[in-house]
Coordinates of C-alpha atoms in Angstrom, one line a residue:
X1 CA -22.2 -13.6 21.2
X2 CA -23.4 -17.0 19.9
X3 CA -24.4 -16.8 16.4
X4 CA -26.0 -20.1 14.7
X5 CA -27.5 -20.6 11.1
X6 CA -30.9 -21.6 10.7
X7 CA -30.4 -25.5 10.3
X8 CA -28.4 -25.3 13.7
X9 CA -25.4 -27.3 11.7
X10 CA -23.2 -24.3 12.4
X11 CA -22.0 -22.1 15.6
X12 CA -19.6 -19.4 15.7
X13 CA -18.4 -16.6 18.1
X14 CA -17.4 -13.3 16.3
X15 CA -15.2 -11.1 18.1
X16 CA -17.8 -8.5 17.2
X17 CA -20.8 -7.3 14.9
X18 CA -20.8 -4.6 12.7
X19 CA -24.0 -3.3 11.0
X20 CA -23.2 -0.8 8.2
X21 CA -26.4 1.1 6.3
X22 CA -23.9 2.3 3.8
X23 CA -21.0 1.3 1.4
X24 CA -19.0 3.7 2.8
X25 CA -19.6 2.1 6.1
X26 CA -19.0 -1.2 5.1
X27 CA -15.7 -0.2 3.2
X28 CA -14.9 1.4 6.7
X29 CA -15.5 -1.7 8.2
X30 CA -13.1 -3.3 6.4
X31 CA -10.3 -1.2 6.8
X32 CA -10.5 -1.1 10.6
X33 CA -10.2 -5.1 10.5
X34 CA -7.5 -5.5 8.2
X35 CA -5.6 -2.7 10.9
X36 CA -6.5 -4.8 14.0
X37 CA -5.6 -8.4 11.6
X38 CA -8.6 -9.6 11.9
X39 CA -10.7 -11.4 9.1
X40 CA -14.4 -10.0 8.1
X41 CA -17.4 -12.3 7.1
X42 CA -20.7 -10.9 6.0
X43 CA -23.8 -12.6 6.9
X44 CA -27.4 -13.1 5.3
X45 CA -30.0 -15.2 6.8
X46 CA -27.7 -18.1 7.6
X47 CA -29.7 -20.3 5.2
X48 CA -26.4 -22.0 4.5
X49 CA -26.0 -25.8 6.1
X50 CA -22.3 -25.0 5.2
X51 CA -19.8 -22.4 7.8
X52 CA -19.3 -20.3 4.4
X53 CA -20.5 -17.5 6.6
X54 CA -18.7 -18.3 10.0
X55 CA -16.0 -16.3 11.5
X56 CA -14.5 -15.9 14.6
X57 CA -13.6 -12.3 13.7
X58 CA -15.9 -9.7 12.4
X59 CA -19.2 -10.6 11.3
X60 CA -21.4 -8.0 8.8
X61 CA -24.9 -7.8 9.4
X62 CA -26.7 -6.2 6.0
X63 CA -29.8 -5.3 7.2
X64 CA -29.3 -1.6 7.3
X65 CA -28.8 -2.3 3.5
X66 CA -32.1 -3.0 2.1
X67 CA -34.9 -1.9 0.2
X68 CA -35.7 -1.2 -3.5
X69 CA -33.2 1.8 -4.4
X70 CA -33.9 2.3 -8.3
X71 CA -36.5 0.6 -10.6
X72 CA -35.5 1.3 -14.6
X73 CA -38.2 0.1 -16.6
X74 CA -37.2 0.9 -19.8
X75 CA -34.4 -1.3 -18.9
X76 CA -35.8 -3.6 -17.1
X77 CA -33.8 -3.5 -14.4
X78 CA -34.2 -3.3 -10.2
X79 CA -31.2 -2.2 -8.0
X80 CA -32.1 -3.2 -4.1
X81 CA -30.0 -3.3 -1.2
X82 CA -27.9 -6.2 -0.7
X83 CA -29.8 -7.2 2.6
X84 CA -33.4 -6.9 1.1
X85 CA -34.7 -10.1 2.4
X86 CA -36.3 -11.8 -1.3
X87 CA -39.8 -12.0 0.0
X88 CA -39.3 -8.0 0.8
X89 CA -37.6 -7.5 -2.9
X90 CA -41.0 -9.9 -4.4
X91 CA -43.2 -7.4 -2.6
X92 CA -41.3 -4.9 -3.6
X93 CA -41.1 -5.4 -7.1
X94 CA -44.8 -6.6 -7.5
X95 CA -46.2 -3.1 -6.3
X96 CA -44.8 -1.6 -9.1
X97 CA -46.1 -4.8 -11.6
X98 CA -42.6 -6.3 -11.8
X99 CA -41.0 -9.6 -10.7
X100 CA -38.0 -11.7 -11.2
X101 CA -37.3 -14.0 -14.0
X102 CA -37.2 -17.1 -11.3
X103 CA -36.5 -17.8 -7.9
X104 CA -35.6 -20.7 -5.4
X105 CA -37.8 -22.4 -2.8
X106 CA -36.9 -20.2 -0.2
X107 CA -37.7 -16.5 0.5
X108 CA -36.4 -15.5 3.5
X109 CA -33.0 -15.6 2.2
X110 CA -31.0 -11.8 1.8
X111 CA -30.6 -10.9 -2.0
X112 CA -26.5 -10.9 -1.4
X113 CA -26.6 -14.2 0.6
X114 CA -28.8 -16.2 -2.0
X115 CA -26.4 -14.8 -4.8
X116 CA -23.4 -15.6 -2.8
X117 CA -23.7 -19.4 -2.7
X118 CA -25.4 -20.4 -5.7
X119 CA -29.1 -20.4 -5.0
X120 CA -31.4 -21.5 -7.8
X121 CA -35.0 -22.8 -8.7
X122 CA -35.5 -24.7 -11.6
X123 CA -36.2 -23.5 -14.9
X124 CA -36.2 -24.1 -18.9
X125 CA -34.4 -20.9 -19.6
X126 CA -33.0 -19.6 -16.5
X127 CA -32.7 -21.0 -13.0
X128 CA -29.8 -19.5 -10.7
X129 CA -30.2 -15.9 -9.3
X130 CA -26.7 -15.1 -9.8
X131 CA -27.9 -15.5 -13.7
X132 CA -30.3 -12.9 -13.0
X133 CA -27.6 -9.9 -11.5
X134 CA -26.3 -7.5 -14.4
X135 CA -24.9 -5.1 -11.7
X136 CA -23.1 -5.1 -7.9
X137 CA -21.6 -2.8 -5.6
X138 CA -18.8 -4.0 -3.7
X139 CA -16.5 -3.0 -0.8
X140 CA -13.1 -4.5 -1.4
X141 CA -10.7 -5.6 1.8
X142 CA -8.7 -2.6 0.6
X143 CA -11.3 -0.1 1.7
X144 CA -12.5 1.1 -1.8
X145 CA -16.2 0.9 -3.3
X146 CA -16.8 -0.6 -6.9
X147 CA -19.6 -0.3 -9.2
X148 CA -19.6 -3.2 -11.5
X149 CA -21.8 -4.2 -14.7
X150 CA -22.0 -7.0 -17.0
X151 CA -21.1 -4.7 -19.6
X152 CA -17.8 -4.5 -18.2
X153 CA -13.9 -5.5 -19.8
X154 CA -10.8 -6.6 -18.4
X155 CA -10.1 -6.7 -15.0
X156 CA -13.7 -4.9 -13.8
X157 CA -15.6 -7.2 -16.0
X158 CA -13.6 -10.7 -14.6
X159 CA -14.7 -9.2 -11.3
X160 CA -18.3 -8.7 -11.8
X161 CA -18.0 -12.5 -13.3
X162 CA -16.5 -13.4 -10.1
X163 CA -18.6 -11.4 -7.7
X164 CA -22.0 -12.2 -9.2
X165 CA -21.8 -15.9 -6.9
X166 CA -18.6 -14.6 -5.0
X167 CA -18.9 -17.0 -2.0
X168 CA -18.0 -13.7 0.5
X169 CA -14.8 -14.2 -0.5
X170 CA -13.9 -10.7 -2.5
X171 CA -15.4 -8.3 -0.4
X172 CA -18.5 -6.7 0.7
X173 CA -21.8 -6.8 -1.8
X174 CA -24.0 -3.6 -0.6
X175 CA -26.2 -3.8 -3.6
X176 CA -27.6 -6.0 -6.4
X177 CA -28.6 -4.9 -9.3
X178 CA -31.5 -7.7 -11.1
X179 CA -33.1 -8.4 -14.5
X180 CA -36.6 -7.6 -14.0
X181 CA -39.7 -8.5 -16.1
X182 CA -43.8 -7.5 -15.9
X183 CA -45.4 -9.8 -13.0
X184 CA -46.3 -12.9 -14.9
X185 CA -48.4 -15.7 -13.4
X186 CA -47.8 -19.3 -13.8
X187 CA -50.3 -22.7 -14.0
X188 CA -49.1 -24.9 -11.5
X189 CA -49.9 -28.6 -11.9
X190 CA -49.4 -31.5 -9.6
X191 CA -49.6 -34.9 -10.1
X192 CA -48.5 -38.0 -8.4
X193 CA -46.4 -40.4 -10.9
X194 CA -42.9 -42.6 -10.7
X195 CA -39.2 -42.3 -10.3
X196 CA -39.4 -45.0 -13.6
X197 CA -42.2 -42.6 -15.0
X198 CA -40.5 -39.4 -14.6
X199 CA -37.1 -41.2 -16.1
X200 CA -38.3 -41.6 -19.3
X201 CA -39.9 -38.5 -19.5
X202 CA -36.8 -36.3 -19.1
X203 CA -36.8 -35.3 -22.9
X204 CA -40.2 -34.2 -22.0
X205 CA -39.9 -32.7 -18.6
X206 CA -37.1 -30.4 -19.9
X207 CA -39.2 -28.3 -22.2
X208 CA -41.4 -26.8 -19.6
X209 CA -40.8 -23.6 -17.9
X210 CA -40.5 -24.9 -14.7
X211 CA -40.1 -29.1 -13.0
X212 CA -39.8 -30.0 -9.6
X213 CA -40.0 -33.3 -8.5
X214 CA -40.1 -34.9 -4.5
X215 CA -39.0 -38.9 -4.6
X216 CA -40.1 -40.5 -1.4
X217 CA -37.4 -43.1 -0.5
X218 CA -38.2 -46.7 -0.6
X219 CA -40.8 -46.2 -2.5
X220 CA -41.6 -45.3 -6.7
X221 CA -43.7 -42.2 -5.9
X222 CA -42.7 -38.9 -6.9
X223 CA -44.2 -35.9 -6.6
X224 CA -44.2 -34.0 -9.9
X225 CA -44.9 -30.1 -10.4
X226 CA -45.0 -28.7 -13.4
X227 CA -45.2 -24.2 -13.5
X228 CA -45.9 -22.8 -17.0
X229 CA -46.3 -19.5 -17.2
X230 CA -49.9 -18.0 -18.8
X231 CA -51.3 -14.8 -19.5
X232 CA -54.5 -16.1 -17.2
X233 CA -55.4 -14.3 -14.2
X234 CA -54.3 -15.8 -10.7
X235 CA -56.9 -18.3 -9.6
X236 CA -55.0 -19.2 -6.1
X237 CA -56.0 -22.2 -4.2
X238 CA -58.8 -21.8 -1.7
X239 CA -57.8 -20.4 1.4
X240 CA -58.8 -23.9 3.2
X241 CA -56.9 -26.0 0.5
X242 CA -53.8 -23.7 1.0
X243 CA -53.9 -23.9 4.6
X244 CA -54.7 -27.5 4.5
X245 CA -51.6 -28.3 1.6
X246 CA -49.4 -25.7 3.2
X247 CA -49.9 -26.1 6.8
X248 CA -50.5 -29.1 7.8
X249 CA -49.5 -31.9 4.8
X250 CA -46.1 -29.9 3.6
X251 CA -45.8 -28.6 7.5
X252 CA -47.4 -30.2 9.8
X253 CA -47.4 -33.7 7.8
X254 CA -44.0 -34.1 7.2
X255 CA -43.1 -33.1 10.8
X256 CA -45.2 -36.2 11.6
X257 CA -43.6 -38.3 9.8
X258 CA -40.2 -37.2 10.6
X259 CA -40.9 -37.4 14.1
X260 CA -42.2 -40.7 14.1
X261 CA -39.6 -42.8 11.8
X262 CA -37.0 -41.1 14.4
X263 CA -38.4 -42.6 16.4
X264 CA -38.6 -45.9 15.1
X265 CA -36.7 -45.8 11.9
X266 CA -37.8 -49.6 11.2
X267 CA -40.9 -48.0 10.5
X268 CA -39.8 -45.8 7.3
X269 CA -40.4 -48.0 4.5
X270 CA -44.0 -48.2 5.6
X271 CA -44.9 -44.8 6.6
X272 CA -43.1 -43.5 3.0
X273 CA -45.8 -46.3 1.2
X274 CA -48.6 -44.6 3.5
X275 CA -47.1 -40.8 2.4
X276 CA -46.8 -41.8 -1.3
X277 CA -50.6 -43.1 -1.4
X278 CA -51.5 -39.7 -0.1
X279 CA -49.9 -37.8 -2.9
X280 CA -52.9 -36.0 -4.5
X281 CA -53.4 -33.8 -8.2
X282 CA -54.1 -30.3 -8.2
X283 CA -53.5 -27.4 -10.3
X284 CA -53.8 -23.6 -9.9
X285 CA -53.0 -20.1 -11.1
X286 CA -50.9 -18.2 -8.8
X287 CA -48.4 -14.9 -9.1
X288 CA -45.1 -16.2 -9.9
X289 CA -43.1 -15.7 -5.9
X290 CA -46.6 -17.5 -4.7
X291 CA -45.9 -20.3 -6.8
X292 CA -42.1 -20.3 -6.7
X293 CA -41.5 -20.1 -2.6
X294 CA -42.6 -22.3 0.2
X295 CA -43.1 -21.8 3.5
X296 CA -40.4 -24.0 5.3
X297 CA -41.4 -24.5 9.0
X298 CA -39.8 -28.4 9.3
X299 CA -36.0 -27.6 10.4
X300 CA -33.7 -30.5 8.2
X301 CA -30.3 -31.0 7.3
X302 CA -29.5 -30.6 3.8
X303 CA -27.0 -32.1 0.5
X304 CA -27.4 -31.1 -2.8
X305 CA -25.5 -31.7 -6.0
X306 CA -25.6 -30.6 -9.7
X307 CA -25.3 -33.5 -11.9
X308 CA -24.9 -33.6 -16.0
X309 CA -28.5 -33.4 -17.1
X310 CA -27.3 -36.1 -19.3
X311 CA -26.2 -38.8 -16.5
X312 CA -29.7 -38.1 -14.4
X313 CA -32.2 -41.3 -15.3
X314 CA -29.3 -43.7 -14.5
X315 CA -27.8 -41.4 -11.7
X316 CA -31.4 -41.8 -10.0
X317 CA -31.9 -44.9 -10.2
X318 CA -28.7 -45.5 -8.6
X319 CA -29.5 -43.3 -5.6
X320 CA -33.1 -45.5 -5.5
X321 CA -31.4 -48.8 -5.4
X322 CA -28.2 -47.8 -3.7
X323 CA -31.4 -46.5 -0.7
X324 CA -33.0 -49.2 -0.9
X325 CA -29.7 -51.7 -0.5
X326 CA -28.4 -49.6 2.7
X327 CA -29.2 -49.5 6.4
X328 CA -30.1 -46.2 6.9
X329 CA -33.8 -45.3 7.2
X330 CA -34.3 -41.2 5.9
X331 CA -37.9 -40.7 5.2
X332 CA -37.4 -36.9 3.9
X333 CA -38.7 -36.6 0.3
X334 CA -35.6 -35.8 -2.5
X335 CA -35.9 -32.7 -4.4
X336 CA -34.9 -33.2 -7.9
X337 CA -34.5 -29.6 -10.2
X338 CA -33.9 -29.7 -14.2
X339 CA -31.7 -26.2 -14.7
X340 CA -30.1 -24.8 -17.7
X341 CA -26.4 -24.3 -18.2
X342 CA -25.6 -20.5 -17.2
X343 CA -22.2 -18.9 -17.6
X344 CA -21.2 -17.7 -13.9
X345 CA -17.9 -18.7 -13.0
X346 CA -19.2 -20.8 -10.0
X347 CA -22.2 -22.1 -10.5
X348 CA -23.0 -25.7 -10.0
X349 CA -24.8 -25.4 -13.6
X350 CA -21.7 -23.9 -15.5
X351 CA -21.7 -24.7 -19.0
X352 CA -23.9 -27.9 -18.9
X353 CA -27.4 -28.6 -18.7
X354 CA -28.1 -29.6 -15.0
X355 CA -30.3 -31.7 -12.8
X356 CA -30.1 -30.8 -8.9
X357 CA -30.6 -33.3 -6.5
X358 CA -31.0 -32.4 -2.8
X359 CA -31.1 -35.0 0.0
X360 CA -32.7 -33.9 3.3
X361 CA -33.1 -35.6 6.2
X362 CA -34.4 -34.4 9.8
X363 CA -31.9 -33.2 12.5
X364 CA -30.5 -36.0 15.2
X365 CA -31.3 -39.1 12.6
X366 CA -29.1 -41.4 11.8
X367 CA -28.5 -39.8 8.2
X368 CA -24.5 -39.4 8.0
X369 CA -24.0 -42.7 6.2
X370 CA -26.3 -42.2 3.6
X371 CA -25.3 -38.5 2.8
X372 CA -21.6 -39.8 2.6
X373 CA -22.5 -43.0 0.3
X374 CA -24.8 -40.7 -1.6
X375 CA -21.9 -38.3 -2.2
X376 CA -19.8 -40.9 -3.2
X377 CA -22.2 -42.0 -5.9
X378 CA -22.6 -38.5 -6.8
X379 CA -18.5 -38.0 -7.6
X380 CA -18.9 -41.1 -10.4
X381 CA -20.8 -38.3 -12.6
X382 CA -18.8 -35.6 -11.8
X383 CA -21.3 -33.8 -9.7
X384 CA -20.7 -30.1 -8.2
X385 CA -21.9 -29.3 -4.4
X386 CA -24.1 -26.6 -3.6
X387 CA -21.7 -24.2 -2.1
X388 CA -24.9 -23.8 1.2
X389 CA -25.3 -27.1 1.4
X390 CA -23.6 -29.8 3.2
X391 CA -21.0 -31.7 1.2
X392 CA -17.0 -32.7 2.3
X393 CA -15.2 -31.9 -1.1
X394 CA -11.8 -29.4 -1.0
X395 CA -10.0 -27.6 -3.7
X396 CA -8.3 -30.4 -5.4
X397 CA -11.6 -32.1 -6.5
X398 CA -13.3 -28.7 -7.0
X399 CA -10.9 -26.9 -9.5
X400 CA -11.2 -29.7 -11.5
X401 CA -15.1 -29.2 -11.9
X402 CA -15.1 -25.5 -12.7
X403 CA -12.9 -24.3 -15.6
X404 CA -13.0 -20.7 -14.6
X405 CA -12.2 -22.0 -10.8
X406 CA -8.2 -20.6 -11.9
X407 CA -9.7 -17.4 -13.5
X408 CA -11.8 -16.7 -10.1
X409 CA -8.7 -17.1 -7.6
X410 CA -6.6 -15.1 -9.7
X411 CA -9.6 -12.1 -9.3
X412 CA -9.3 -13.6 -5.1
X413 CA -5.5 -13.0 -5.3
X414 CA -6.2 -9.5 -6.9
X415 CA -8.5 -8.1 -4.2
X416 CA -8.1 -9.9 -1.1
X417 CA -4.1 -10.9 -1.0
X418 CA -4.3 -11.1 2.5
X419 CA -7.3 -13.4 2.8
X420 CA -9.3 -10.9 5.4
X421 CA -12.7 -12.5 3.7
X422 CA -11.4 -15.9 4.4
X423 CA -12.6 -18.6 6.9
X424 CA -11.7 -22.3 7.6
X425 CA -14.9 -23.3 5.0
X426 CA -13.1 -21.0 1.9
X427 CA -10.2 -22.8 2.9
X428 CA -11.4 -25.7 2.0
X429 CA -13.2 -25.4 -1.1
X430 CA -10.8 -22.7 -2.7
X431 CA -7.3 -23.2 -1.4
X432 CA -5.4 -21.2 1.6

């Protein structure tokens, strides 16, 4: 059976699929692989442009793992199976008047998958899911099932640490245990301004809740969002400026756009000066997963690295003049995300204030070149790969980015000696 992820940049051919709706099953799971020697990967949505989840052995589908199992709102806390898709867990949540702290861009990710590899929005006080989880079940490779809490010491506690963004490389997650809050709504404001604009206003910028920004290559225009939260009721878009944003500019629009300087990449300097002109204002009150997710319906291929918050006005303006300089011709927008520093192990935002920038670019364009000169650039400041998204470093250069990288092999050499969670990707990024 052929399985691909989403972006198509990854194919694999498990010996077989397993499907467990327990952890007992998925410790079972487990236990028959490491008898027949065979490795074991669980898989999410495959929303990752990386093969963290490929395997050529046995491959864990969670979807018989999902749904809201406990809601404690005196703690404000929300245990949910670890293949609730996020858009289920938002529903889920918000029928009961709860919500999560923040989110990413995407929704149709599984809770355990987005957790896994790092996903994150942006955010003044908190950005990265794995930030958010104060609680995971696991099945280890040796067959046994472990509750874990933040709370916890010693060698349970350096495990949570380690499982809370895990990779897939310690064992099984069944369920995910997340900070919740009362559904809050946020003002969402857009405005069209500059990559020189937005440089000097990072001091700015990094007080509010919530900044995204879109830079249109070979151009100055940058699309700039601002979400704060308010106590106002939601005042969503009309249905026909949704549609008409949603649909067809972010959709339809870009699609366009990507399908024509593919077709005549000479043309992408002009059609980006066109684009950037049509960058219009707006501003709206929305429930917070409304305002947080997108729906992405353009297929692309996708980079992103974590750079020192510190480094970013002069790291962007590199990546604008070292576009502008080059012969490749991308016309996909760059996302650029301000994040906090957080304390999980192996997080791209690990004890440092973070910007994120994510280079996309459209499948079967000439893009290789600029991703690789754009990682390049990105090495000078020390920058840290999303662990989903495309990127070429190994183990050498990563243990010397994350100083609990030692501390979360050592918990790898604990529970999985025998590397049944491993795959040619973990091989590169953490060591054989």
């Amino acid at each position: 059976m052929l399985w691909q992820n989403w972006a198509r940049t990854v194919q694999a051919r498990p010996l077989r699929v397993e499907r467990p709706t327990s952890a007992a099953e998925a410790a079972a799971v487990l236990t028959a692989a490491a008898n027949d020697g065979v490795r074991v990967k669980p898989v999410g949505a495959g929303h990752s442009f990386t093969p963290i989840a490929a395997t050529d052995g046995v491959q864990v589908r969670l979807d018989g793992l999902s749904g809201l199992l406990t809601l404690d709102t005196e703690a404000g806390t929300a245990t949910v199976g670890a293949g609730t898709r996020l858009h289920e867990l938002n529903a889920l949540l918000s029928g009961h008047g709860y919500g999560l702290t923040n989110m990413g861009d995407i929704a149709v990710q599984t809770v355990s998958g987005a957790i896994a590899t790092g996903t994150h929005g942006s955010g003044r006080a908190s950005a990265s899911l794995s930030e958010q989880v104060v609680a995971l079940e696991i099945a280890l490779p040796d067959g046994s099932v472990r509750t874990l809490r933040s709370t916890d010491t010693g060698a349970d506690g350096d495990l949570f640490q380690a499982a809370r963004l895990g990779l897939g490389a310690l064992g099984i997650v069944t369920s995910v245990t997340f900070r919740v809050e009362p559904a809050f709504t946020l003002r969402s404001s857009v405005e069209r301004t500059t990559l020189d604009a937005v440089c000097e206003r990072f001091t700015e910028l990094e007080s509010e809740d919530h900044c995204d920004l879109y830079w249109l290559p070979f151009t100055n225009a940058v699309q700039l969002t601002v979400n704060r939260r308010t106590g106002e009721p939601a005042a969503p878009p009309h249905p026909v400026a949704a549609w008409w944003s949603g649909d067809v500019v972010e959709n339809a629009g870009l699609a366009l756009v990507q399908r024509v300087t593919r077709a005549a990449p000479k043309t992408t300097p002009a059609v980006n000066a066109v684009a950037a002109r049509l960058i219009g204002g707006r501003t709206f009150v929305d429930t917070a997963p409304k305002v947080f997710t997108s729906t992405r319906r353009v297929r692309f291929h996708e980079m992103e690295y974590a750079l020192p918050r510190s480094a970013a006005a002069g790291a962007l303006h590199a990546l604008r003049d070292l576009t502008a300089r080059g012969p490749w011709r991308v016309a996909f927008p760059v996302e650029i995300r301000l994040a906090p520093a957080d304390d999980v192990w192996l997080s791209p935002a690990h004890g440092r204030e973070t910007v994120y920038v994510a280079t996309h670019a459209y499948p079967r364009t000439d893009y290789r070149g600029w991703f690789a000169a754009v990682e390049n650039l990105w090495l000078e400041y020390g920058g840290r790969p999303h662990w989903g998204k495309l990127h070429t470093r190994d183990s050498g250069y990563l243990r010397d980015q994350y100083q609990r990288m030692g501390s979360f092999r050592a918990v790898r050499d604990l529970v999985d000696p025998q590397r049944i969670m491993a795959n040619e990707y973990l091989d590169q990024v953490l060591g054989g």
